[in-house]
Amino acid sequence: MKENMTEYLAIDLETEKWVCRKCEHNIGPARENYKEGLLVHIRDPREIHKPIINPDLYEYTYSPDPNWLRIIEYYCPNCATQVEVEYLPPGHPPIRDMDFDIDALKARYKNRKGQNV
């Protein structure tokens, strides 16, 4: 019994694991940050946000400064589906953006389905 949490992530309530919704790959413990079980690609923000004005002539080009910002992409290690993207300062740990009460989810599922979990 899986509870869908995002477009690409579900929680398997029986095993208490994060699961990729595209390929069913086990990503890691549902009580931990799912990003720890994903592949990480760190991008220079200038790859995505091209300078608006000539960088040879101007120091500030309306493109994010890579000394202050990185684009972090997270992918399923099995099917390579992009699960999440975040903008972080260099060296900043992944943000824990989802933290669910697994026991409450199990109880809700049990009440909804009339099954034992």
JSON list of C-alpha atoms in Angstrom, two decimals:
[
{"chain": "A", "resi": 1, "resn": "MET", "atom": "CA", "xyz": [0.00, 0.00, 0.00]},
{"chain": "A", "resi": 2, "resn": "LYS", "atom": "CA", "xyz": [1.58, 3.14, -1.28]},
{"chain": "A", "resi": 3, "resn": "GLU", "atom": "CA", "xyz": [0.63, 6.72, -0.50]},
{"chain": "A", "resi": 4, "resn": "ASN", "atom": "CA", "xyz": [1.51, 9.16, -3.29]},
{"chain": "A", "resi": 5, "resn": "MET", "atom": "CA", "xyz": [3.35, 12.19, -1.93]},
{"chain": "A", "resi": 6, "resn": "THR", "atom": "CA", "xyz": [4.50, 14.03, -5.07]},
{"chain": "A", "resi": 7, "resn": "GLU", "atom": "CA", "xyz": [4.35, 13.49, -8.80]},
{"chain": "A", "resi": 8, "resn": "TYR", "atom": "CA", "xyz": [7.38, 11.17, -8.60]},
{"chain": "A", "resi": 9, "resn": "LEU", "atom": "CA", "xyz": [7.51, 9.99, -4.98]},
{"chain": "A", "resi": 10, "resn": "ALA", "atom": "CA", "xyz": [5.36, 7.66, -2.90]},
{"chain": "A", "resi": 11, "resn": "ILE", "atom": "CA", "xyz": [5.74, 6.15, 0.55]},
{"chain": "A", "resi": 12, "resn": "ASP", "atom": "CA", "xyz": [5.29, 2.40, 0.87]},
{"chain": "A", "resi": 13, "resn": "LEU", "atom": "CA", "xyz": [3.54, 2.25, 4.24]},
{"chain": "A", "resi": 14, "resn": "GLU", "atom": "CA", "xyz": [4.31, -1.44, 4.77]},
{"chain": "A", "resi": 15, "resn": "THR", "atom": "CA", "xyz": [8.08, -1.09, 4.41]},
{"chain": "A", "resi": 16, "resn": "GLU", "atom": "CA", "xyz": [8.23, 2.61, 5.42]},
{"chain": "A", "resi": 17, "resn": "LYS", "atom": "CA", "xyz": [10.33, 3.40, 2.35]},
{"chain": "A", "resi": 18, "resn": "TRP", "atom": "CA", "xyz": [10.35, 6.21, -0.20]},
{"chain": "A", "resi": 19, "resn": "VAL", "atom": "CA", "xyz": [9.58, 4.74, -3.64]},
{"chain": "A", "resi": 20, "resn": "CYS", "atom": "CA", "xyz": [9.95, 6.17, -7.15]},
{"chain": "A", "resi": 21, "resn": "ARG", "atom": "CA", "xyz": [6.49, 6.25, -8.72]},
{"chain": "A", "resi": 22, "resn": "LYS", "atom": "CA", "xyz": [7.90, 5.69, -12.22]},
{"chain": "A", "resi": 23, "resn": "CYS", "atom": "CA", "xyz": [9.98, 2.55, -11.64]},
{"chain": "A", "resi": 24, "resn": "GLU", "atom": "CA", "xyz": [9.10, 1.42, -8.06]},
{"chain": "A", "resi": 25, "resn": "HIS", "atom": "CA", "xyz": [12.76, 1.78, -7.00]},
{"chain": "A", "resi": 26, "resn": "ASN", "atom": "CA", "xyz": [13.31, 1.84, -3.22]},
{"chain": "A", "resi": 27, "resn": "ILE", "atom": "CA", "xyz": [14.91, 5.23, -2.50]},
{"chain": "A", "resi": 28, "resn": "GLY", "atom": "CA", "xyz": [15.36, 5.03, 1.27]},
{"chain": "A", "resi": 29, "resn": "PRO", "atom": "CA", "xyz": [13.69, 5.21, 4.68]},
{"chain": "A", "resi": 30, "resn": "ALA", "atom": "CA", "xyz": [10.49, 7.29, 4.70]},
{"chain": "A", "resi": 31, "resn": "ARG", "atom": "CA", "xyz": [11.39, 8.72, 8.09]},
{"chain": "A", "resi": 32, "resn": "GLU", "atom": "CA", "xyz": [14.55, 10.26, 6.56]},
{"chain": "A", "resi": 33, "resn": "ASN", "atom": "CA", "xyz": [15.15, 12.85, 3.84]},
{"chain": "A", "resi": 34, "resn": "TYR", "atom": "CA", "xyz": [14.36, 11.20, 0.49]},
{"chain": "A", "resi": 35, "resn": "LYS", "atom": "CA", "xyz": [17.10, 13.24, -1.21]},
{"chain": "A", "resi": 36, "resn": "GLU", "atom": "CA", "xyz": [19.77, 11.14, 0.52]},
{"chain": "A", "resi": 37, "resn": "GLY", "atom": "CA", "xyz": [18.81, 8.17, -1.68]},
{"chain": "A", "resi": 38, "resn": "LEU", "atom": "CA", "xyz": [18.84, 10.04, -4.98]},
{"chain": "A", "resi": 39, "resn": "LEU", "atom": "CA", "xyz": [21.54, 10.84, -7.51]},
{"chain": "A", "resi": 40, "resn": "VAL", "atom": "CA", "xyz": [22.70, 14.45, -7.31]},
{"chain": "A", "resi": 41, "resn": "HIS", "atom": "CA", "xyz": [23.80, 16.72, -10.14]},
{"chain": "A", "resi": 42, "resn": "ILE", "atom": "CA", "xyz": [25.16, 20.15, -9.17]},
{"chain": "A", "resi": 43, "resn": "ARG", "atom": "CA", "xyz": [24.69, 22.73, -11.90]},
{"chain": "A", "resi": 44, "resn": "ASP", "atom": "CA", "xyz": [26.32, 26.07, -12.51]},
{"chain": "A", "resi": 45, "resn": "PRO", "atom": "CA", "xyz": [23.35, 28.49, -12.55]},
{"chain": "A", "resi": 46, "resn": "ARG", "atom": "CA", "xyz": [24.76, 30.19, -15.66]},
{"chain": "A", "resi": 47, "resn": "GLU", "atom": "CA", "xyz": [23.96, 27.00, -17.61]},
{"chain": "A", "resi": 48, "resn": "ILE", "atom": "CA", "xyz": [20.27, 27.56, -16.94]},
{"chain": "A", "resi": 49, "resn": "HIS", "atom": "CA", "xyz": [20.05, 31.34, -16.56]},
{"chain": "A", "resi": 50, "resn": "LYS", "atom": "CA", "xyz": [22.12, 32.75, -19.41]},
{"chain": "A", "resi": 51, "resn": "PRO", "atom": "CA", "xyz": [23.55, 36.27, -19.01]},
{"chain": "A", "resi": 52, "resn": "ILE", "atom": "CA", "xyz": [21.21, 38.94, -20.32]},
{"chain": "A", "resi": 53, "resn": "ILE", "atom": "CA", "xyz": [24.02, 41.39, -21.02]},
{"chain": "A", "resi": 54, "resn": "ASN", "atom": "CA", "xyz": [27.56, 40.78, -22.27]},
{"chain": "A", "resi": 55, "resn": "PRO", "atom": "CA", "xyz": [29.67, 39.17, -19.50]},
{"chain": "A", "resi": 56, "resn": "ASP", "atom": "CA", "xyz": [32.86, 40.41, -21.20]},
{"chain": "A", "resi": 57, "resn": "LEU", "atom": "CA", "xyz": [31.76, 44.00, -20.60]},
{"chain": "A", "resi": 58, "resn": "TYR", "atom": "CA", "xyz": [29.87, 43.77, -17.30]},
{"chain": "A", "resi": 59, "resn": "GLU", "atom": "CA", "xyz": [30.56, 42.06, -13.99]},
{"chain": "A", "resi": 60, "resn": "TYR", "atom": "CA", "xyz": [26.85, 41.65, -13.20]},
{"chain": "A", "resi": 61, "resn": "THR", "atom": "CA", "xyz": [24.85, 40.19, -16.06]},
{"chain": "A", "resi": 62, "resn": "TYR", "atom": "CA", "xyz": [21.49, 39.28, -14.43]},
{"chain": "A", "resi": 63, "resn": "SER", "atom": "CA", "xyz": [22.68, 35.68, -14.29]},
{"chain": "A", "resi": 64, "resn": "PRO", "atom": "CA", "xyz": [23.06, 34.11, -10.82]},
{"chain": "A", "resi": 65, "resn": "ASP", "atom": "CA", "xyz": [26.60, 34.19, -9.45]},
{"chain": "A", "resi": 66, "resn": "PRO", "atom": "CA", "xyz": [27.96, 30.62, -9.05]},
{"chain": "A", "resi": 67, "resn": "ASN", "atom": "CA", "xyz": [29.96, 31.78, -6.02]},
{"chain": "A", "resi": 68, "resn": "TRP", "atom": "CA", "xyz": [26.64, 32.36, -4.26]},
{"chain": "A", "resi": 69, "resn": "LEU", "atom": "CA", "xyz": [24.28, 29.83, -5.81]},
{"chain": "A", "resi": 70, "resn": "ARG", "atom": "CA", "xyz": [24.15, 26.28, -7.13]},
{"chain": "A", "resi": 71, "resn": "ILE", "atom": "CA", "xyz": [21.27, 24.47, -8.79]},
{"chain": "A", "resi": 72, "resn": "ILE", "atom": "CA", "xyz": [20.96, 20.99, -7.28]},
{"chain": "A", "resi": 73, "resn": "GLU", "atom": "CA", "xyz": [19.09, 18.38, -9.32]},
{"chain": "A", "resi": 74, "resn": "TYR", "atom": "CA", "xyz": [17.97, 15.08, -7.77]},
{"chain": "A", "resi": 75, "resn": "TYR", "atom": "CA", "xyz": [17.35, 11.96, -9.89]},
{"chain": "A", "resi": 76, "resn": "CYS", "atom": "CA", "xyz": [16.07, 8.45, -9.25]},
{"chain": "A", "resi": 77, "resn": "PRO", "atom": "CA", "xyz": [19.18, 6.20, -9.35]},
{"chain": "A", "resi": 78, "resn": "ASN", "atom": "CA", "xyz": [17.27, 3.51, -11.24]},
{"chain": "A", "resi": 79, "resn": "CYS", "atom": "CA", "xyz": [15.26, 5.27, -13.98]},
{"chain": "A", "resi": 80, "resn": "ALA", "atom": "CA", "xyz": [16.90, 8.74, -13.91]},
{"chain": "A", "resi": 81, "resn": "THR", "atom": "CA", "xyz": [13.58, 10.55, -13.46]},
{"chain": "A", "resi": 82, "resn": "GLN", "atom": "CA", "xyz": [14.21, 14.04, -12.13]},
{"chain": "A", "resi": 83, "resn": "VAL", "atom": "CA", "xyz": [12.50, 14.11, -8.75]},
{"chain": "A", "resi": 84, "resn": "GLU", "atom": "CA", "xyz": [13.42, 17.54, -7.38]},
{"chain": "A", "resi": 85, "resn": "VAL", "atom": "CA", "xyz": [15.45, 20.70, -8.04]},
{"chain": "A", "resi": 86, "resn": "GLU", "atom": "CA", "xyz": [16.57, 23.25, -5.49]},
{"chain": "A", "resi": 87, "resn": "TYR", "atom": "CA", "xyz": [18.63, 26.43, -5.49]},
{"chain": "A", "resi": 88, "resn": "LEU", "atom": "CA", "xyz": [21.17, 26.47, -2.65]},
{"chain": "A", "resi": 89, "resn": "PRO", "atom": "CA", "xyz": [24.31, 28.33, -1.63]},
{"chain": "A", "resi": 90, "resn": "PRO", "atom": "CA", "xyz": [27.51, 26.33, -2.20]},
{"chain": "A", "resi": 91, "resn": "GLY", "atom": "CA", "xyz": [28.10, 23.84, 0.62]},
{"chain": "A", "resi": 92, "resn": "HIS", "atom": "CA", "xyz": [24.55, 24.02, 1.98]},
{"chain": "A", "resi": 93, "resn": "PRO", "atom": "CA", "xyz": [23.08, 20.60, 2.86]},
{"chain": "A", "resi": 94, "resn": "PRO", "atom": "CA", "xyz": [19.96, 19.36, 1.06]},
{"chain": "A", "resi": 95, "resn": "ILE", "atom": "CA", "xyz": [16.78, 20.91, 2.39]},
{"chain": "A", "resi": 96, "resn": "ARG", "atom": "CA", "xyz": [14.39, 18.53, 4.13]},
{"chain": "A", "resi": 97, "resn": "ASP", "atom": "CA", "xyz": [11.23, 19.76, 2.47]},
{"chain": "A", "resi": 98, "resn": "MET", "atom": "CA", "xyz": [8.91, 16.89, 3.43]},
{"chain": "A", "resi": 99, "resn": "ASP", "atom": "CA", "xyz": [8.53, 15.30, 6.85]},
{"chain": "A", "resi": 100, "resn": "PHE", "atom": "CA", "xyz": [5.46, 13.13, 7.38]},
{"chain": "A", "resi": 101, "resn": "ASP", "atom": "CA", "xyz": [3.98, 11.40, 10.39]},
{"chain": "A", "resi": 102, "resn": "ILE", "atom": "CA", "xyz": [4.25, 7.84, 9.08]},
{"chain": "A", "resi": 103, "resn": "ASP", "atom": "CA", "xyz": [2.23, 6.40, 11.95]},
{"chain": "A", "resi": 104, "resn": "ALA", "atom": "CA", "xyz": [-0.64, 8.81, 11.23]},
{"chain": "A", "resi": 105, "resn": "LEU", "atom": "CA", "xyz": [-0.51, 7.92, 7.52]},
{"chain": "A", "resi": 106, "resn": "LYS", "atom": "CA", "xyz": [-0.75, 4.23, 8.41]},
{"chain": "A", "resi": 107, "resn": "ALA", "atom": "CA", "xyz": [-3.72, 4.88, 10.71]},
{"chain": "A", "resi": 108, "resn": "ARG", "atom": "CA", "xyz": [-5.45, 6.97, 8.05]},
{"chain": "A", "resi": 109, "resn": "TYR", "atom": "CA", "xyz": [-4.88, 4.28, 5.43]},
{"chain": "A", "resi": 110, "resn": "LYS", "atom": "CA", "xyz": [-6.19, 1.61, 7.81]},
{"chain": "A", "resi": 111, "resn": "ASN", "atom": "CA", "xyz": [-9.35, 3.63, 8.52]},
{"chain": "A", "resi": 112, "resn": "ARG", "atom": "CA", "xyz": [-9.87, 4.43, 4.84]},
{"chain": "A", "resi": 113, "resn": "LYS", "atom": "CA", "xyz": [-9.39, 0.87, 3.59]},
{"chain": "A", "resi": 114, "resn": "GLY", "atom": "CA", "xyz": [-10.59, -1.07, 6.63]},
{"chain": "A", "resi": 115, "resn": "GLN", "atom": "CA", "xyz": [-7.38, -3.09, 6.56]},
{"chain": "A", "resi": 116, "resn": "ASN", "atom": "CA", "xyz": [-4.62, -3.86, 9.01]},
{"chain": "A", "resi": 117, "resn": "VAL", "atom": "CA", "xyz": [-1.30, -2.20, 8.30]}
]
